[in-house]
Amino acid sequence: MGLYPRVRVQGGGRGVVSQAGAVLLVETVRKVGLDTAMSVAMKPWRKPRTVHDPGKVLLDVALGVALGGDCLADVAMLRAEPDVFGPVASDPTVSRLIDVLAAAGPNALTAIRTARAEVRSRVWESAGADGPAAGGSVIVDIDGVLVLAHSEKQDATATWKKTFGHHPLVAFVDHGPAGSGEPVAALLRPGNAGSNTASDHITTTGLALAQLPRHLRRGRQTLIRTDSAGGTHAFLDWLSKPGRWLSYSVGMTITDTIHQAVLKIPKKAWTPAYDAGATERPGAWIAEITDMPDLSTWPKGMRLVVRKERPHPGAQLRFTDLDGLRLTCFATNTKGGQLADLELRHRRRARCEDRIRAARATGLRNLPLHDTAQNEVWLEIVSLALDLLAWMPMLALTGKARRWEPRKLRLRLFSAAAQLVTTGRRHWLRFTTRWPWTDEITHAIGRLNSLPNPG
C-alpha cells in the first residue's frame, strides 16, 4: 500500500512549461525596459554577426540565478523553454562573454551599473506610492558578508571568523516594513579585508549613491545606515562633507570614554526605548551623551545616543556593559525627532540581515568562478537577479506577498508549471486551478500588463 498514490513516469511530454511562473520576471524585464538598457550597455562587447545579444546573455544568467541557480550552467533551465525565455546561448558562449567582460574590467562593470541605475529610476517612478523613496527620503544599509570558498580562488583568504573565502561589502535600499529591499552596491574584497576599513565604506557608498535617482545622491533626505564598522572618523567626515550633506546613523564602539560618560548619566535622563511596534519596551532605556565626551575631532552636528537593556537569557556580557545591562551606542546627525524614534530607526538596520540572507539564497552563497575579475561580474549578475526579485513584488504583488523572500517566491510562484497553448498566433500559459497561488500569478501579470511600455 503506502501513504502516497503510485504514478508511473516517462519522458516525451509536450505542451507543458516548467518554471512557468518565471514569466513574472520576464514580463518585469520587458515592462521596465531592462532588456533594452542591458542591450545598449553591452553594445561595445557585441561582435559583428553575433547571434546572441550580450545583454540578453547576462539577463538570462540573472534569471537563472533568480530562479535558484548558483552557477553559469544553470541557465540551462531557461534554454529548455524557448517559448517563454527565447533563444538562450550555449554554456561556452556564456563563459566566453564572462571572460570578455572580466578582461574589460571597470568599463564593463560601469556599463552594467549604469543600465541598472537608469532602470531603477524608472521602476521607482512606476511604483509611485509603493516605491522606497515615495516619502521623499531613502535609507541605504551597508554591511559586510562572508562568502566561503571551498577551493583555491583568487583573493580567497582566511577570514576573521577563521573561515576561508571573501568578504564583500554590500549595500541595500530599505523598502520598509511593507516590502523587502534591493541591492545598490557590491564591493568584492579578500577574506582578510577589515570590517571597519573606511576607504571600502566610502567606495561602497559611492557605488550605492550612483544607483539612486539623481536628486537623492546628496542631501539629508538620504540616510546611510551601518553597524559599528562604519563608525570611523574618515567615513563620517566623507558623509558630512560640504556639498554632500548626507544623513547617517552608524553604530559606535563602546570605548572607555563613552563608558565613563554613561556612568555619569543621571537616572532621570534615561527614557524608555521602543520595540518594533513603536511602543515602550520593558527593560530597555536610551539617553543622549553628546555633550559628555569630547567630540571636537568628529563632524560637526554629530549626536551620540546610548542604549542599555537587559540581555536575553544566556547572553554573555562584555567588559563594557553596565550593572548587568547590555550597552550599545550609535551616532547620527539627525537634529530633530524623539530619541526613541531615532534609536528604533537605527535598530531597524537589522533588516539588512534579511537582505543578506536573501542574497545568499540568490547566488551569493558561493562565488563560482576563479578569478576576481570574473567574480566581480558574477556579483553584478547576482545584483541583477536581486533587482528583479525586488522590482517584481514592488510592481506586481500586494499585501503579504510583497514581503515574500526569494525562497518563498520560487516555491509558490516561479515553480508553478503551466500548459502552453497556441491559438490565434498567440501563446498562452494556462496555470492549473488546483495550484493555490494561481490567482496570485494571474493578478500579478495583470498588474504588470497595465504598466506603460518603456519608451
JSON list of C-alpha atoms in Angstrom, two decimals, residues 192-277:
[
{"chain": "A", "resi": 192, "resn": "ASN", "atom": "CA", "xyz": [41.03, 39.25, 5.27]},
{"chain": "A", "resi": 193, "resn": "ALA", "atom": "CA", "xyz": [39.63, 42.70, 4.44]},
{"chain": "A", "resi": 194, "resn": "GLY", "atom": "CA", "xyz": [38.95, 44.74, 7.57]},
{"chain": "A", "resi": 195, "resn": "SER", "atom": "CA", "xyz": [35.40, 45.22, 8.82]},
{"chain": "A", "resi": 196, "resn": "ASN", "atom": "CA", "xyz": [35.86, 48.92, 9.55]},
{"chain": "A", "resi": 197, "resn": "THR", "atom": "CA", "xyz": [38.02, 49.93, 6.57]},
{"chain": "A", "resi": 198, "resn": "ALA", "atom": "CA", "xyz": [36.84, 53.49, 5.87]},
{"chain": "A", "resi": 199, "resn": "SER", "atom": "CA", "xyz": [38.02, 53.55, 2.25]},
{"chain": "A", "resi": 200, "resn": "ASP", "atom": "CA", "xyz": [35.92, 50.48, 1.44]},
{"chain": "A", "resi": 201, "resn": "HIS", "atom": "CA", "xyz": [32.86, 52.01, 3.09]},
{"chain": "A", "resi": 202, "resn": "ILE", "atom": "CA", "xyz": [33.39, 55.19, 1.09]},
{"chain": "A", "resi": 203, "resn": "THR", "atom": "CA", "xyz": [33.73, 53.26, -2.17]},
{"chain": "A", "resi": 204, "resn": "THR", "atom": "CA", "xyz": [30.62, 51.18, -1.43]},
{"chain": "A", "resi": 205, "resn": "THR", "atom": "CA", "xyz": [28.60, 54.27, -0.51]},
{"chain": "A", "resi": 206, "resn": "GLY", "atom": "CA", "xyz": [29.70, 55.98, -3.71]},
{"chain": "A", "resi": 207, "resn": "LEU", "atom": "CA", "xyz": [28.54, 52.98, -5.77]},
{"chain": "A", "resi": 208, "resn": "ALA", "atom": "CA", "xyz": [25.24, 52.94, -3.88]},
{"chain": "A", "resi": 209, "resn": "LEU", "atom": "CA", "xyz": [24.58, 56.66, -4.39]},
{"chain": "A", "resi": 210, "resn": "ALA", "atom": "CA", "xyz": [25.23, 56.30, -8.12]},
{"chain": "A", "resi": 211, "resn": "GLN", "atom": "CA", "xyz": [22.34, 53.80, -8.27]},
{"chain": "A", "resi": 212, "resn": "LEU", "atom": "CA", "xyz": [19.84, 56.24, -6.77]},
{"chain": "A", "resi": 213, "resn": "PRO", "atom": "CA", "xyz": [17.83, 58.80, -8.73]},
{"chain": "A", "resi": 214, "resn": "ARG", "atom": "CA", "xyz": [19.93, 61.92, -9.20]},
{"chain": "A", "resi": 215, "resn": "HIS", "atom": "CA", "xyz": [18.05, 64.08, -6.67]},
{"chain": "A", "resi": 216, "resn": "LEU", "atom": "CA", "xyz": [18.77, 61.52, -3.91]},
{"chain": "A", "resi": 217, "resn": "ARG", "atom": "CA", "xyz": [22.53, 61.32, -4.39]},
{"chain": "A", "resi": 218, "resn": "ARG", "atom": "CA", "xyz": [23.19, 64.14, -1.92]},
{"chain": "A", "resi": 219, "resn": "GLY", "atom": "CA", "xyz": [21.32, 65.84, 0.87]},
{"chain": "A", "resi": 220, "resn": "ARG", "atom": "CA", "xyz": [19.75, 64.98, 4.21]},
{"chain": "A", "resi": 221, "resn": "GLN", "atom": "CA", "xyz": [16.90, 63.02, 2.61]},
{"chain": "A", "resi": 222, "resn": "THR", "atom": "CA", "xyz": [19.32, 60.12, 2.03]},
{"chain": "A", "resi": 223, "resn": "LEU", "atom": "CA", "xyz": [20.28, 58.21, 5.18]},
{"chain": "A", "resi": 224, "resn": "ILE", "atom": "CA", "xyz": [23.33, 55.94, 5.26]},
{"chain": "A", "resi": 225, "resn": "ARG", "atom": "CA", "xyz": [22.97, 53.29, 7.96]},
{"chain": "A", "resi": 226, "resn": "THR", "atom": "CA", "xyz": [25.72, 50.93, 9.15]},
{"chain": "A", "resi": 227, "resn": "ASP", "atom": "CA", "xyz": [26.79, 48.96, 12.18]},
{"chain": "A", "resi": 228, "resn": "SER", "atom": "CA", "xyz": [29.86, 49.91, 14.25]},
{"chain": "A", "resi": 229, "resn": "ALA", "atom": "CA", "xyz": [32.13, 49.04, 11.30]},
{"chain": "A", "resi": 230, "resn": "GLY", "atom": "CA", "xyz": [31.13, 52.41, 9.81]},
{"chain": "A", "resi": 231, "resn": "GLY", "atom": "CA", "xyz": [31.88, 54.38, 12.97]},
{"chain": "A", "resi": 232, "resn": "THR", "atom": "CA", "xyz": [35.20, 55.85, 11.80]},
{"chain": "A", "resi": 233, "resn": "HIS", "atom": "CA", "xyz": [36.38, 59.45, 11.53]},
{"chain": "A", "resi": 234, "resn": "ALA", "atom": "CA", "xyz": [37.21, 59.18, 7.83]},
{"chain": "A", "resi": 235, "resn": "PHE", "atom": "CA", "xyz": [33.86, 57.70, 6.83]},
{"chain": "A", "resi": 236, "resn": "LEU", "atom": "CA", "xyz": [31.75, 60.16, 8.83]},
{"chain": "A", "resi": 237, "resn": "ASP", "atom": "CA", "xyz": [33.86, 63.07, 7.56]},
{"chain": "A", "resi": 238, "resn": "TRP", "atom": "CA", "xyz": [33.19, 61.89, 3.99]},
{"chain": "A", "resi": 239, "resn": "LEU", "atom": "CA", "xyz": [29.42, 61.62, 4.60]},
{"chain": "A", "resi": 240, "resn": "SER", "atom": "CA", "xyz": [29.34, 65.09, 6.18]},
{"chain": "A", "resi": 241, "resn": "LYS", "atom": "CA", "xyz": [31.48, 66.82, 3.57]},
{"chain": "A", "resi": 242, "resn": "PRO", "atom": "CA", "xyz": [30.01, 70.18, 2.44]},
{"chain": "A", "resi": 243, "resn": "GLY", "atom": "CA", "xyz": [28.10, 69.66, -0.77]},
{"chain": "A", "resi": 244, "resn": "ARG", "atom": "CA", "xyz": [27.32, 66.05, 0.12]},
{"chain": "A", "resi": 245, "resn": "TRP", "atom": "CA", "xyz": [25.48, 66.60, 3.42]},
{"chain": "A", "resi": 246, "resn": "LEU", "atom": "CA", "xyz": [24.19, 63.04, 3.74]},
{"chain": "A", "resi": 247, "resn": "SER", "atom": "CA", "xyz": [22.34, 61.86, 6.82]},
{"chain": "A", "resi": 248, "resn": "TYR", "atom": "CA", "xyz": [23.83, 58.97, 8.74]},
{"chain": "A", "resi": 249, "resn": "SER", "atom": "CA", "xyz": [23.06, 56.57, 11.55]},
{"chain": "A", "resi": 250, "resn": "VAL", "atom": "CA", "xyz": [26.10, 54.44, 12.37]},
{"chain": "A", "resi": 251, "resn": "GLY", "atom": "CA", "xyz": [26.95, 52.18, 15.26]},
{"chain": "A", "resi": 252, "resn": "MET", "atom": "CA", "xyz": [29.80, 53.19, 17.54]},
{"chain": "A", "resi": 253, "resn": "THR", "atom": "CA", "xyz": [32.15, 51.01, 19.56]},
{"chain": "A", "resi": 254, "resn": "ILE", "atom": "CA", "xyz": [31.78, 51.39, 23.33]},
{"chain": "A", "resi": 255, "resn": "THR", "atom": "CA", "xyz": [35.16, 52.93, 24.14]},
{"chain": "A", "resi": 256, "resn": "ASP", "atom": "CA", "xyz": [36.36, 53.73, 27.64]},
{"chain": "A", "resi": 257, "resn": "THR", "atom": "CA", "xyz": [35.49, 57.40, 27.03]},
{"chain": "A", "resi": 258, "resn": "ILE", "atom": "CA", "xyz": [31.91, 56.52, 26.13]},
{"chain": "A", "resi": 259, "resn": "HIS", "atom": "CA", "xyz": [31.70, 54.07, 29.03]},
{"chain": "A", "resi": 260, "resn": "GLN", "atom": "CA", "xyz": [32.80, 56.75, 31.51]},
{"chain": "A", "resi": 261, "resn": "ALA", "atom": "CA", "xyz": [30.22, 59.15, 30.04]},
{"chain": "A", "resi": 262, "resn": "VAL", "atom": "CA", "xyz": [27.47, 56.55, 30.51]},
{"chain": "A", "resi": 263, "resn": "LEU", "atom": "CA", "xyz": [28.41, 56.23, 34.19]},
{"chain": "A", "resi": 264, "resn": "LYS", "atom": "CA", "xyz": [27.69, 59.94, 34.65]},
{"chain": "A", "resi": 265, "resn": "ILE", "atom": "CA", "xyz": [24.19, 59.89, 33.14]},
{"chain": "A", "resi": 266, "resn": "PRO", "atom": "CA", "xyz": [21.60, 60.80, 35.79]},
{"chain": "A", "resi": 267, "resn": "LYS", "atom": "CA", "xyz": [18.92, 58.19, 36.34]},
{"chain": "A", "resi": 268, "resn": "LYS", "atom": "CA", "xyz": [16.19, 60.60, 35.29]},
{"chain": "A", "resi": 269, "resn": "ALA", "atom": "CA", "xyz": [17.90, 61.18, 31.94]},
{"chain": "A", "resi": 270, "resn": "TRP", "atom": "CA", "xyz": [17.17, 57.63, 30.80]},
{"chain": "A", "resi": 271, "resn": "THR", "atom": "CA", "xyz": [13.96, 57.28, 28.79]},
{"chain": "A", "resi": 272, "resn": "PRO", "atom": "CA", "xyz": [12.24, 54.04, 27.71]},
{"chain": "A", "resi": 273, "resn": "ALA", "atom": "CA", "xyz": [13.24, 52.58, 24.35]},
{"chain": "A", "resi": 274, "resn": "TYR", "atom": "CA", "xyz": [10.72, 51.38, 21.76]},
{"chain": "A", "resi": 275, "resn": "ASP", "atom": "CA", "xyz": [10.16, 47.89, 20.45]},
{"chain": "A", "resi": 276, "resn": "ALA", "atom": "CA", "xyz": [9.49, 47.09, 16.79]},
{"chain": "A", "resi": 277, "resn": "GLY", "atom": "CA", "xyz": [5.89, 48.28, 17.11]}
]
